[in-house]
Amino acid sequence: MMRTAFVNEFAKMRHLHVGLLITVLGVIMLGIGLFSSLGSPDFDRATQDSWNTLIGGTGSGITLAAPLLLAVIASRQVDIEHQGNGWLMSATSGVTPGGLCRAKLLALGLLVAGVTVVTSGLIAGAGLLLGITAPFPTGRWIGFTAALLAVNLVLLALHTLIAARVENQLVGIGIGLLGTILALFSTAVPAWISHLTPWGYYALSTASGYVDGTLVAITPAYPSIAALGVVAAAAFLILTRRFDRKEA
């Protein structure tokens, strides 16, 4: 039953044009990432500053685009169940409300993961095409991409839960808009404040930043991001199982 529910989510995506929204997410991330990087005075093709600038630009693109668009994507994918009494129809076919939420997260998560990785790869490829001669920081770039991906999936899970319990899409979208503000705010505050909201973890995932006015490589807060992922996964499973015991 769960496999069928998972496949059905892709059919719903085509009807809801969710794939287009995910593509828009990637395009905005790519556009902002490249624009902010190439316009920076620190973009020096002969030094690691060029890669640090591209990493910073990629982070900026995701911070600006992802919080709101992830809210919209999750809201659209879930709202169809509220509008068409899909929760009851799925339950009669053997898929519980919680199981349906898990199928939605898995289906959306695969596409969000794909667009995050592909966009990061395109920005790295653009750097090479632009003639950067400094060695490519393979390990750091992969770690940075994985950290951003983890935060994206956590927020997708959060908005899937919100959309499942609150029928008004504007609530989830409003929270996503607030999340954009919090994500931007977190880049200018101490790290302990960034830990207080899931959107603050975008700032913790950065792999470059300014220290005493100099652009340098930074190690993302991998332990914190891993802890967030574990807590979010456990909370999602617990809450969706509680959905299974309630009337949709």
PDB file of C-alpha atoms in Angstrom:
ATOM      1  CA  MET A   1       0.000   0.000   0.000  1.00  0.00           C
ATOM      2  CA  MET A   2       2.775   2.434   0.910  1.00  0.00           C
ATOM      3  CA  ARG A   3       4.523   1.803  -2.387  1.00  0.00           C
ATOM      4  CA  THR A   4       1.319   2.617  -4.249  1.00  0.00           C
ATOM      5  CA  ALA A   5       0.834   5.769  -2.161  1.00  0.00           C
ATOM      6  CA  PHE A   6       4.400   6.833  -2.955  1.00  0.00           C
ATOM      7  CA  VAL A   7       3.862   6.385  -6.699  1.00  0.00           C
ATOM      8  CA  ASN A   8       0.518   8.198  -6.521  1.00  0.00           C
ATOM      9  CA  GLU A   9       2.239  11.248  -5.056  1.00  0.00           C
ATOM     10  CA  PHE A  10       4.122  11.758  -8.310  1.00  0.00           C
ATOM     11  CA  ALA A  11       0.866  11.651 -10.238  1.00  0.00           C
ATOM     12  CA  LYS A  12      -0.515  14.328  -7.906  1.00  0.00           C
ATOM     13  CA  MET A  13       2.613  16.429  -8.463  1.00  0.00           C
ATOM     14  CA  ARG A  14       1.975  16.527 -12.193  1.00  0.00           C
ATOM     15  CA  HIS A  15      -1.561  17.754 -11.606  1.00  0.00           C
ATOM     16  CA  LEU A  16      -0.462  20.351  -9.050  1.00  0.00           C
ATOM     17  CA  HIS A  17       2.597  21.506 -11.041  1.00  0.00           C
ATOM     18  CA  VAL A  18       4.782  20.869  -8.006  1.00  0.00           C
ATOM     19  CA  GLY A  19       7.620  19.843 -10.295  1.00  0.00           C
ATOM     20  CA  LEU A  20       7.570  23.354 -11.756  1.00  0.00           C
ATOM     21  CA  LEU A  21       7.849  24.865  -8.271  1.00  0.00           C
ATOM     22  CA  ILE A  22      10.815  22.643  -7.477  1.00  0.00           C
ATOM     23  CA  THR A  23      12.440  23.694 -10.751  1.00  0.00           C
ATOM     24  CA  VAL A  24      11.840  27.334  -9.818  1.00  0.00           C
ATOM     25  CA  LEU A  25      13.549  26.637  -6.500  1.00  0.00           C
ATOM     26  CA  GLY A  26      16.618  25.380  -8.349  1.00  0.00           C
ATOM     27  CA  VAL A  27      16.654  28.260 -10.837  1.00  0.00           C
ATOM     28  CA  ILE A  28      16.432  30.884  -8.081  1.00  0.00           C
ATOM     29  CA  MET A  29      19.145  29.171  -6.070  1.00  0.00           C
ATOM     30  CA  LEU A  30      21.376  29.037  -9.151  1.00  0.00           C
ATOM     31  CA  GLY A  31      20.664  32.610 -10.219  1.00  0.00           C
ATOM     32  CA  ILE A  32      21.206  34.191  -6.818  1.00  0.00           C
ATOM     33  CA  GLY A  33      24.234  32.001  -6.160  1.00  0.00           C
ATOM     34  CA  LEU A  34      26.014  33.013  -9.351  1.00  0.00           C
ATOM     35  CA  PHE A  35      24.925  36.661  -9.313  1.00  0.00           C
ATOM     36  CA  SER A  36      26.040  37.286  -5.746  1.00  0.00           C
ATOM     37  CA  SER A  37      29.312  35.435  -6.333  1.00  0.00           C
ATOM     38  CA  LEU A  38      30.373  37.025  -9.596  1.00  0.00           C
ATOM     39  CA  GLY A  39      29.492  40.483  -8.329  1.00  0.00           C
ATOM     40  CA  SER A  40      31.708  40.117  -5.275  1.00  0.00           C
ATOM     41  CA  PRO A  41      35.091  41.861  -5.167  1.00  0.00           C
ATOM     42  CA  ASP A  42      36.490  38.737  -3.486  1.00  0.00           C
ATOM     43  CA  PHE A  43      35.985  36.631  -6.612  1.00  0.00           C
ATOM     44  CA  ASP A  44      39.609  35.986  -7.569  1.00  0.00           C
ATOM     45  CA  ARG A  45      40.011  33.108 -10.033  1.00  0.00           C
ATOM     46  CA  ALA A  46      43.581  32.408  -8.900  1.00  0.00           C
ATOM     47  CA  THR A  47      42.859  31.867  -5.190  1.00  0.00           C
ATOM     48  CA  GLN A  48      40.557  29.901  -2.926  1.00  0.00           C
ATOM     49  CA  ASP A  49      38.612  33.126  -2.422  1.00  0.00           C
ATOM     50  CA  SER A  50      36.823  32.329  -5.690  1.00  0.00           C
ATOM     51  CA  TRP A  51      35.483  29.037  -4.335  1.00  0.00           C
ATOM     52  CA  ASN A  52      34.715  30.611  -0.970  1.00  0.00           C
ATOM     53  CA  THR A  53      32.706  33.274  -2.774  1.00  0.00           C
ATOM     54  CA  LEU A  54      30.777  30.681  -4.766  1.00  0.00           C
ATOM     55  CA  ILE A  55      30.038  28.739  -1.586  1.00  0.00           C
ATOM     56  CA  GLY A  56      28.783  31.908   0.060  1.00  0.00           C
ATOM     57  CA  GLY A  57      26.659  32.732  -2.981  1.00  0.00           C
ATOM     58  CA  THR A  58      25.147  29.249  -3.029  1.00  0.00           C
ATOM     59  CA  GLY A  59      24.258  29.585   0.633  1.00  0.00           C
ATOM     60  CA  SER A  60      22.676  32.967  -0.016  1.00  0.00           C
ATOM     61  CA  GLY A  61      20.588  31.575  -2.865  1.00  0.00           C
ATOM     62  CA  ILE A  62      19.230  28.732  -0.760  1.00  0.00           C
ATOM     63  CA  THR A  63      18.631  30.968   2.270  1.00  0.00           C
ATOM     64  CA  LEU A  64      16.573  33.398   0.197  1.00  0.00           C
ATOM     65  CA  ALA A  65      14.657  30.884  -1.908  1.00  0.00           C
ATOM     66  CA  ALA A  66      14.191  27.693   0.055  1.00  0.00           C
ATOM     67  CA  PRO A  67      12.223  28.628   3.222  1.00  0.00           C
ATOM     68  CA  LEU A  68       9.232  30.094   1.372  1.00  0.00           C
ATOM     69  CA  LEU A  69       9.259  27.772  -1.645  1.00  0.00           C
ATOM     70  CA  LEU A  70       9.519  24.651   0.518  1.00  0.00           C
ATOM     71  CA  ALA A  71       6.457  25.872   2.417  1.00  0.00           C
ATOM     72  CA  VAL A  72       4.558  26.396  -0.838  1.00  0.00           C
ATOM     73  CA  ILE A  73       5.615  22.998  -2.223  1.00  0.00           C
ATOM     74  CA  ALA A  74       4.567  21.099   0.901  1.00  0.00           C
ATOM     75  CA  SER A  75       1.314  23.051   1.229  1.00  0.00           C
ATOM     76  CA  ARG A  76       0.241  22.312  -2.342  1.00  0.00           C
ATOM     77  CA  GLN A  77       1.085  18.638  -2.081  1.00  0.00           C
ATOM     78  CA  VAL A  78      -0.921  18.234   1.130  1.00  0.00           C
ATOM     79  CA  ASP A  79      -3.796  20.629   0.443  1.00  0.00           C
ATOM     80  CA  ILE A  80      -5.197  18.349  -2.245  1.00  0.00           C
ATOM     81  CA  GLU A  81      -6.101  15.881   0.514  1.00  0.00           C
ATOM     82  CA  HIS A  82      -8.022  18.555   2.421  1.00  0.00           C
ATOM     83  CA  GLN A  83      -9.843  19.732  -0.701  1.00  0.00           C
ATOM     84  CA  GLY A  84     -10.827  16.324  -2.029  1.00  0.00           C
ATOM     85  CA  ASN A  85     -11.307  14.401   1.220  1.00  0.00           C
ATOM     86  CA  GLY A  86      -8.208  12.468   0.247  1.00  0.00           C
ATOM     87  CA  TRP A  87      -7.376  11.478   3.814  1.00  0.00           C
ATOM     88  CA  LEU A  88     -10.553   9.370   4.049  1.00  0.00           C
ATOM     89  CA  MET A  89     -10.147   7.917   0.581  1.00  0.00           C
ATOM     90  CA  SER A  90      -6.571   6.863   1.351  1.00  0.00           C
ATOM     91  CA  ALA A  91      -7.635   5.375   4.681  1.00  0.00           C
ATOM     92  CA  THR A  92     -10.278   3.231   2.973  1.00  0.00           C
ATOM     93  CA  SER A  93      -7.580   1.896   0.649  1.00  0.00           C
ATOM     94  CA  GLY A  94      -5.350   0.993   3.590  1.00  0.00           C
ATOM     95  CA  VAL A  95      -3.055   4.015   3.774  1.00  0.00           C
ATOM     96  CA  THR A  96      -3.312   5.868   7.076  1.00  0.00           C
ATOM     97  CA  PRO A  97      -3.036   9.672   7.319  1.00  0.00           C
ATOM     98  CA  GLY A  98       0.407   9.316   8.872  1.00  0.00           C
ATOM     99  CA  GLY A  99       1.469   6.880   6.169  1.00  0.00           C
ATOM    100  CA  LEU A 100       0.268   9.301   3.523  1.00  0.00           C
ATOM    101  CA  CYS A 101       2.346  12.096   5.101  1.00  0.00           C
ATOM    102  CA  ARG A 102       5.398   9.856   5.057  1.00  0.00           C
ATOM    103  CA  ALA A 103       4.797   9.003   1.388  1.00  0.00           C
ATOM    104  CA  LYS A 104       4.513  12.706   0.570  1.00  0.00           C
ATOM    105  CA  LEU A 105       7.738  13.549   2.371  1.00  0.00           C
ATOM    106  CA  LEU A 106       9.613  10.736   0.658  1.00  0.00           C
ATOM    107  CA  ALA A 107       8.381  11.719  -2.804  1.00  0.00           C
ATOM    108  CA  LEU A 108       8.961  15.444  -2.337  1.00  0.00           C
ATOM    109  CA  GLY A 109      12.226  14.804  -0.520  1.00  0.00           C
ATOM    110  CA  LEU A 110      13.669  12.913  -3.475  1.00  0.00           C
ATOM    111  CA  LEU A 111      12.985  15.846  -5.791  1.00  0.00           C
ATOM    112  CA  VAL A 112      14.188  18.485  -3.332  1.00  0.00           C
ATOM    113  CA  ALA A 113      17.344  16.456  -2.727  1.00  0.00           C
ATOM    114  CA  GLY A 114      17.876  16.180  -6.467  1.00  0.00           C
ATOM    115  CA  VAL A 115      17.473  19.894  -7.155  1.00  0.00           C
ATOM    116  CA  THR A 116      19.750  20.806  -4.220  1.00  0.00           C
ATOM    117  CA  VAL A 117      22.548  18.513  -5.383  1.00  0.00           C
ATOM    118  CA  VAL A 118      22.168  19.404  -9.066  1.00  0.00           C
ATOM    119  CA  THR A 119      22.135  23.144  -8.378  1.00  0.00           C
ATOM    120  CA  SER A 120      25.226  22.869  -6.203  1.00  0.00           C
ATOM    121  CA  GLY A 121      26.933  20.877  -8.945  1.00  0.00           C
ATOM    122  CA  LEU A 122      25.967  23.420 -11.602  1.00  0.00           C
ATOM    123  CA  ILE A 123      27.431  26.264  -9.554  1.00  0.00           C
ATOM    124  CA  ALA A 124      30.643  24.297  -9.072  1.00  0.00           C
ATOM    125  CA  GLY A 125      30.730  23.576 -12.807  1.00  0.00           C
ATOM    126  CA  ALA A 126      30.155  27.241 -13.564  1.00  0.00           C
ATOM    127  CA  GLY A 127      33.181  28.084 -11.452  1.00  0.00           C
ATOM    128  CA  LEU A 128      35.338  25.759 -13.507  1.00  0.00           C
ATOM    129  CA  LEU A 129      33.950  27.155 -16.766  1.00  0.00           C
ATOM    130  CA  LEU A 130      34.711  30.681 -15.575  1.00  0.00           C
ATOM    131  CA  GLY A 131      38.361  29.714 -15.388  1.00  0.00           C
ATOM    132  CA  ILE A 132      39.004  29.331 -11.666  1.00  0.00           C
ATOM    133  CA  THR A 133      42.525  27.973 -11.393  1.00  0.00           C
ATOM    134  CA  ALA A 134      42.582  27.400  -7.637  1.00  0.00           C
ATOM    135  CA  PRO A 135      42.153  23.719  -6.638  1.00  0.00           C
ATOM    136  CA  PHE A 136      38.540  22.660  -6.295  1.00  0.00           C
ATOM    137  CA  PRO A 137      37.698  22.014  -2.573  1.00  0.00           C
ATOM    138  CA  THR A 138      35.979  18.688  -3.223  1.00  0.00           C
ATOM    139  CA  GLY A 139      35.517  17.542   0.360  1.00  0.00           C
ATOM    140  CA  ARG A 140      34.381  20.910   1.637  1.00  0.00           C
ATOM    141  CA  TRP A 141      31.947  21.410  -1.242  1.00  0.00           C
ATOM    142  CA  ILE A 142      30.389  17.976  -0.726  1.00  0.00           C
ATOM    143  CA  GLY A 143      30.061  18.563   3.015  1.00  0.00           C
ATOM    144  CA  PHE A 144      28.536  21.985   2.454  1.00  0.00           C
ATOM    145  CA  THR A 145      26.010  20.574  -0.038  1.00  0.00           C
ATOM    146  CA  ALA A 146      25.087  17.744   2.342  1.00  0.00           C
ATOM    147  CA  ALA A 147      24.538  20.223   5.169  1.00  0.00           C
ATOM    148  CA  LEU A 148      22.235  22.392   3.032  1.00  0.00           C
ATOM    149  CA  LEU A 149      20.374  19.307   1.869  1.00  0.00           C
ATOM    150  CA  ALA A 150      19.780  18.187   5.443  1.00  0.00           C
ATOM    151  CA  VAL A 151      18.324  21.566   6.415  1.00  0.00           C
ATOM    152  CA  ASN A 152      16.093  21.588   3.326  1.00  0.00           C
ATOM    153  CA  LEU A 153      14.691  18.159   4.182  1.00  0.00           C
ATOM    154  CA  VAL A 154      14.087  19.122   7.807  1.00  0.00           C
ATOM    155  CA  LEU A 155      12.085  22.175   6.728  1.00  0.00           C
ATOM    156  CA  LEU A 156      10.191  20.119   4.151  1.00  0.00           C
ATOM    157  CA  ALA A 157       9.187  17.687   6.899  1.00  0.00           C
ATOM    158  CA  LEU A 158       8.130  20.555   9.146  1.00  0.00           C
ATOM    159  CA  HIS A 159       5.916  22.111   6.488  1.00  0.00           C
ATOM    160  CA  THR A 160       4.420  18.746   5.564  1.00  0.00           C
ATOM    161  CA  LEU A 161       3.275  18.345   9.169  1.00  0.00           C
ATOM    162  CA  ILE A 162       1.958  21.912   9.339  1.00  0.00           C
ATOM    163  CA  ALA A 163       0.037  21.504   6.082  1.00  0.00           C
ATOM    164  CA  ALA A 164      -1.426  18.186   7.265  1.00  0.00           C
ATOM    165  CA  ARG A 165      -2.830  19.646  10.474  1.00  0.00           C
ATOM    166  CA  VAL A 166      -3.790  23.163   9.312  1.00  0.00           C
ATOM    167  CA  GLU A 167      -6.077  23.315   6.282  1.00  0.00           C
ATOM    168  CA  ASN A 168      -5.407  26.978   5.506  1.00  0.00           C
ATOM    169  CA  GLN A 169      -2.361  27.049   3.218  1.00  0.00           C
ATOM    170  CA  LEU A 170      -1.677  30.655   4.134  1.00  0.00           C
ATOM    171  CA  VAL A 171      -0.600  29.564   7.613  1.00  0.00           C
ATOM    172  CA  GLY A 172       2.204  27.361   6.325  1.00  0.00           C
ATOM    173  CA  ILE A 173       3.214  29.906   3.688  1.00  0.00           C
ATOM    174  CA  GLY A 174       3.254  32.647   6.317  1.00  0.00           C
ATOM    175  CA  ILE A 175       5.528  30.514   8.483  1.00  0.00           C
ATOM    176  CA  GLY A 176       7.769  29.981   5.453  1.00  0.00           C
ATOM    177  CA  LEU A 177       7.977  33.731   4.894  1.00  0.00           C
ATOM    178  CA  LEU A 178       8.854  34.230   8.547  1.00  0.00           C
ATOM    179  CA  GLY A 179      11.445  31.487   8.134  1.00  0.00           C
ATOM    180  CA  THR A 180      13.104  33.447   5.322  1.00  0.00           C
ATOM    181  CA  ILE A 181      13.482  36.427   7.648  1.00  0.00           C
ATOM    182  CA  LEU A 182      14.854  34.229  10.428  1.00  0.00           C
ATOM    183  CA  ALA A 183      17.297  32.545   8.036  1.00  0.00           C
ATOM    184  CA  LEU A 184      18.642  35.893   6.882  1.00  0.00           C
ATOM    185  CA  PHE A 185      18.768  37.195  10.453  1.00  0.00           C
ATOM    186  CA  SER A 186      20.739  34.126  11.550  1.00  0.00           C
ATOM    187  CA  THR A 187      23.655  35.013   9.291  1.00  0.00           C
ATOM    188  CA  ALA A 188      24.352  38.099  11.408  1.00  0.00           C
ATOM    189  CA  VAL A 189      23.984  36.720  14.943  1.00  0.00           C
ATOM    190  CA  PRO A 190      26.057  34.439  17.184  1.00  0.00           C
ATOM    191  CA  ALA A 191      25.910  30.739  16.411  1.00  0.00           C
ATOM    192  CA  TRP A 192      23.999  29.860  19.586  1.00  0.00           C
ATOM    193  CA  ILE A 193      21.079  32.022  18.402  1.00  0.00           C
ATOM    194  CA  SER A 194      21.110  30.279  15.016  1.00  0.00           C
ATOM    195  CA  HIS A 195      20.572  26.995  16.862  1.00  0.00           C
ATOM    196  CA  LEU A 196      17.211  28.178  18.203  1.00  0.00           C
ATOM    197  CA  THR A 197      15.191  27.743  14.983  1.00  0.00           C
ATOM    198  CA  PRO A 198      15.495  25.245  12.113  1.00  0.00           C
ATOM    199  CA  TRP A 199      15.921  28.132   9.656  1.00  0.00           C
ATOM    200  CA  GLY A 200      18.985  29.281  11.576  1.00  0.00           C
ATOM    201  CA  TYR A 201      20.758  26.106  10.516  1.00  0.00           C
ATOM    202  CA  TYR A 202      21.254  27.553   7.040  1.00  0.00           C
ATOM    203  CA  ALA A 203      23.772  29.906   8.652  1.00  0.00           C
ATOM    204  CA  LEU A 204      25.375  26.960  10.464  1.00  0.00           C
ATOM    205  CA  SER A 205      25.774  25.046   7.202  1.00  0.00           C
ATOM    206  CA  THR A 206      27.970  27.674   5.557  1.00  0.00           C
ATOM    207  CA  ALA A 207      31.481  26.675   4.521  1.00  0.00           C
ATOM    208  CA  SER A 208      32.887  30.169   4.033  1.00  0.00           C
ATOM    209  CA  GLY A 209      32.555  33.515   5.756  1.00  0.00           C
ATOM    210  CA  TYR A 210      34.264  36.687   6.843  1.00  0.00           C
ATOM    211  CA  VAL A 211      36.594  36.680   9.834  1.00  0.00           C
ATOM    212  CA  ASP A 212      38.035  40.092  10.720  1.00  0.00           C
ATOM    213  CA  GLY A 213      37.070  41.339   7.265  1.00  0.00           C
ATOM    214  CA  THR A 214      38.788  38.485   5.419  1.00  0.00           C
ATOM    215  CA  LEU A 215      36.904  35.798   3.471  1.00  0.00           C
ATOM    216  CA  VAL A 216      38.010  32.401   4.778  1.00  0.00           C
ATOM    217  CA  ALA A 217      36.980  28.765   4.696  1.00  0.00           C
ATOM    218  CA  ILE A 218      34.723  27.692   7.563  1.00  0.00           C
ATOM    219  CA  THR A 219      33.743  24.215   8.690  1.00  0.00           C
ATOM    220  CA  PRO A 220      29.960  23.802   8.795  1.00  0.00           C
ATOM    221  CA  ALA A 221      28.468  22.830  12.159  1.00  0.00           C
ATOM    222  CA  TYR A 222      28.121  19.181  11.156  1.00  0.00           C
ATOM    223  CA  PRO A 223      27.336  17.827  14.665  1.00  0.00           C
ATOM    224  CA  SER A 224      24.556  20.389  15.157  1.00  0.00           C
ATOM    225  CA  ILE A 225      23.060  19.729  11.711  1.00  0.00           C
ATOM    226  CA  ALA A 226      23.245  15.967  12.249  1.00  0.00           C
ATOM    227  CA  ALA A 227      21.521  16.370  15.627  1.00  0.00           C
ATOM    228  CA  LEU A 228      18.796  18.480  14.004  1.00  0.00           C
ATOM    229  CA  GLY A 229      18.271  15.797  11.364  1.00  0.00           C
ATOM    230  CA  VAL A 230      17.965  13.022  13.945  1.00  0.00           C
ATOM    231  CA  VAL A 231      15.549  15.004  16.116  1.00  0.00           C
ATOM    232  CA  ALA A 232      13.473  16.045  13.106  1.00  0.00           C
ATOM    233  CA  ALA A 233      13.278  12.468  11.775  1.00  0.00           C
ATOM    234  CA  ALA A 234      12.239  11.106  15.170  1.00  0.00           C
ATOM    235  CA  ALA A 235       9.651  13.867  15.656  1.00  0.00           C
ATOM    236  CA  PHE A 236       8.234  13.325  12.168  1.00  0.00           C
ATOM    237  CA  LEU A 237       7.826   9.583  12.732  1.00  0.00           C
ATOM    238  CA  ILE A 238       6.263  10.064  16.167  1.00  0.00           C
ATOM    239  CA  LEU A 239       3.815  12.723  15.018  1.00  0.00           C
ATOM    240  CA  THR A 240       2.764  10.913  11.852  1.00  0.00           C
ATOM    241  CA  ARG A 241       2.144   7.769  13.875  1.00  0.00           C
ATOM    242  CA  ARG A 242      -0.070   9.830  16.132  1.00  0.00           C
ATOM    243  CA  PHE A 243      -1.939  10.919  12.996  1.00  0.00           C
ATOM    244  CA  ASP A 244      -2.589   7.241  12.342  1.00  0.00           C
ATOM    245  CA  ARG A 245      -4.576   7.018  15.558  1.00  0.00           C
ATOM    246  CA  LYS A 246      -6.708  10.072  14.837  1.00  0.00           C
ATOM    247  CA  GLU A 247      -9.526  10.663  12.433  1.00  0.00           C
ATOM    248  CA  ALA A 248      -8.251  12.635   9.415  1.00  0.00           C
TER     249      ALA A 248
END
